[in-house]
Amino acid sequence: PNGVVYADLPGFDLDPKGVLEAHATAQRLADRPIDVVVSSPLVRALTTARAIAAPHRLVVAIDKDLTEWQLSEHWIGVAWDDLPTVAPGQLEAYLRSPHDLGFARESLRELADRMLRVVESRIGSAPSTTVMVSHQDPISALTLALTGSPLSDLLLHPPEHASVTVLERERGDAWSLQTR
């Protein structure tokens, strides 16, 4: 909203377009067998998760580890246009090599590991369909980590807003990306 980097600031819900996207995603998943819906604690993710959970009569579980990437406190609440002045070189470094950011509070590897822990704790070995609602960089990091792709590819194929990324466990610890 208003061109601001809201990161993990509380209180930012979806705009009207985002609400429509969340409901379209829920509609897309309405006929699928879903056992669990887990969400980031951020309001915009919770709105999406509740829309997905409603047709399945599920209660959304909240997992703080599904929150945004803890990139830089200098970015939070700053207008994107002002970012080069407030945090010189940081946006350019992120766009050039997100896997190597000396200024980040949480490295990309730490983000991927955090997301992997969520998968391990929430999915385990029981066969189930779990929907996890998170944010663009965390989902990208998780997808790369589960499929064995280099984290340096973070920005090559980011998920779109309200998109569905399907990761399926093949055998053991092997995962494959099914659709985008």
PDB file of C-alpha atoms in Angstrom, residues 3-9 69-80 82-84 86-95 101 103-105 137:
ATOM      1  CA  GLY A   3       4.398   2.074  -2.267  1.00  0.00           C
ATOM      2  CA  VAL A   4       5.706   1.233   1.216  1.00  0.00           C
ATOM      3  CA  VAL A   5       7.840  -1.748   2.177  1.00  0.00           C
ATOM      4  CA  TYR A   6       5.595  -3.215   4.839  1.00  0.00           C
ATOM      5  CA  ALA A   7       7.593  -6.400   5.435  1.00  0.00           C
ATOM      6  CA  ASP A   8       6.324  -7.748   8.763  1.00  0.00           C
ATOM      7  CA  LEU A   9       4.676  -4.565  10.004  1.00  0.00           C
ATOM      8  CA  TRP A  69      12.083 -12.670   5.390  1.00  0.00           C
ATOM      9  CA  GLN A  70      13.822 -10.672   8.111  1.00  0.00           C
ATOM     10  CA  LEU A  71      15.866  -8.794   5.584  1.00  0.00           C
ATOM     11  CA  SER A  72      16.670  -5.301   6.826  1.00  0.00           C
ATOM     12  CA  GLU A  73      15.119  -3.144   9.509  1.00  0.00           C
ATOM     13  CA  HIS A  74      16.107  -0.147   7.356  1.00  0.00           C
ATOM     14  CA  TRP A  75      13.479  -1.144   4.773  1.00  0.00           C
ATOM     15  CA  ILE A  76      10.439  -1.524   7.017  1.00  0.00           C
ATOM     16  CA  GLY A  77       7.883   1.238   6.553  1.00  0.00           C
ATOM     17  CA  VAL A  78       9.999   3.073   3.965  1.00  0.00           C
ATOM     18  CA  ALA A  79       8.584   4.043   0.575  1.00  0.00           C
ATOM     19  CA  TRP A  80      10.171   1.945  -2.172  1.00  0.00           C
ATOM     20  CA  ASP A  82      13.042   6.341  -0.858  1.00  0.00           C
ATOM     21  CA  LEU A  83      14.861   3.058  -0.245  1.00  0.00           C
ATOM     22  CA  PRO A  84      18.020   3.982  -2.232  1.00  0.00           C
ATOM     23  CA  VAL A  86      17.535   5.421   3.295  1.00  0.00           C
ATOM     24  CA  ALA A  87      19.561   2.250   2.719  1.00  0.00           C
ATOM     25  CA  PRO A  88      22.069   3.007  -0.061  1.00  0.00           C
ATOM     26  CA  GLY A  89      23.048  -0.016  -2.131  1.00  0.00           C
ATOM     27  CA  GLN A  90      20.866  -2.510  -0.265  1.00  0.00           C
ATOM     28  CA  LEU A  91      18.076  -2.869  -2.834  1.00  0.00           C
ATOM     29  CA  GLU A  92      20.622  -3.186  -5.619  1.00  0.00           C
ATOM     30  CA  ALA A  93      22.518  -5.853  -3.635  1.00  0.00           C
ATOM     31  CA  TYR A  94      19.265  -7.762  -3.014  1.00  0.00           C
ATOM     32  CA  LEU A  95      18.410  -7.696  -6.713  1.00  0.00           C
ATOM     33  CA  LEU A 101      23.652  -9.860   1.858  1.00  0.00           C
ATOM     34  CA  PHE A 103      23.264  -6.247   5.927  1.00  0.00           C
ATOM     35  CA  ALA A 104      20.440  -8.805   6.325  1.00  0.00           C
ATOM     36  CA  ARG A 105      19.190  -9.645   9.813  1.00  0.00           C
ATOM     37  CA  ASP A 137      10.643 -14.713  -0.689  1.00  0.00           C
TER      38      ASP A 137
END
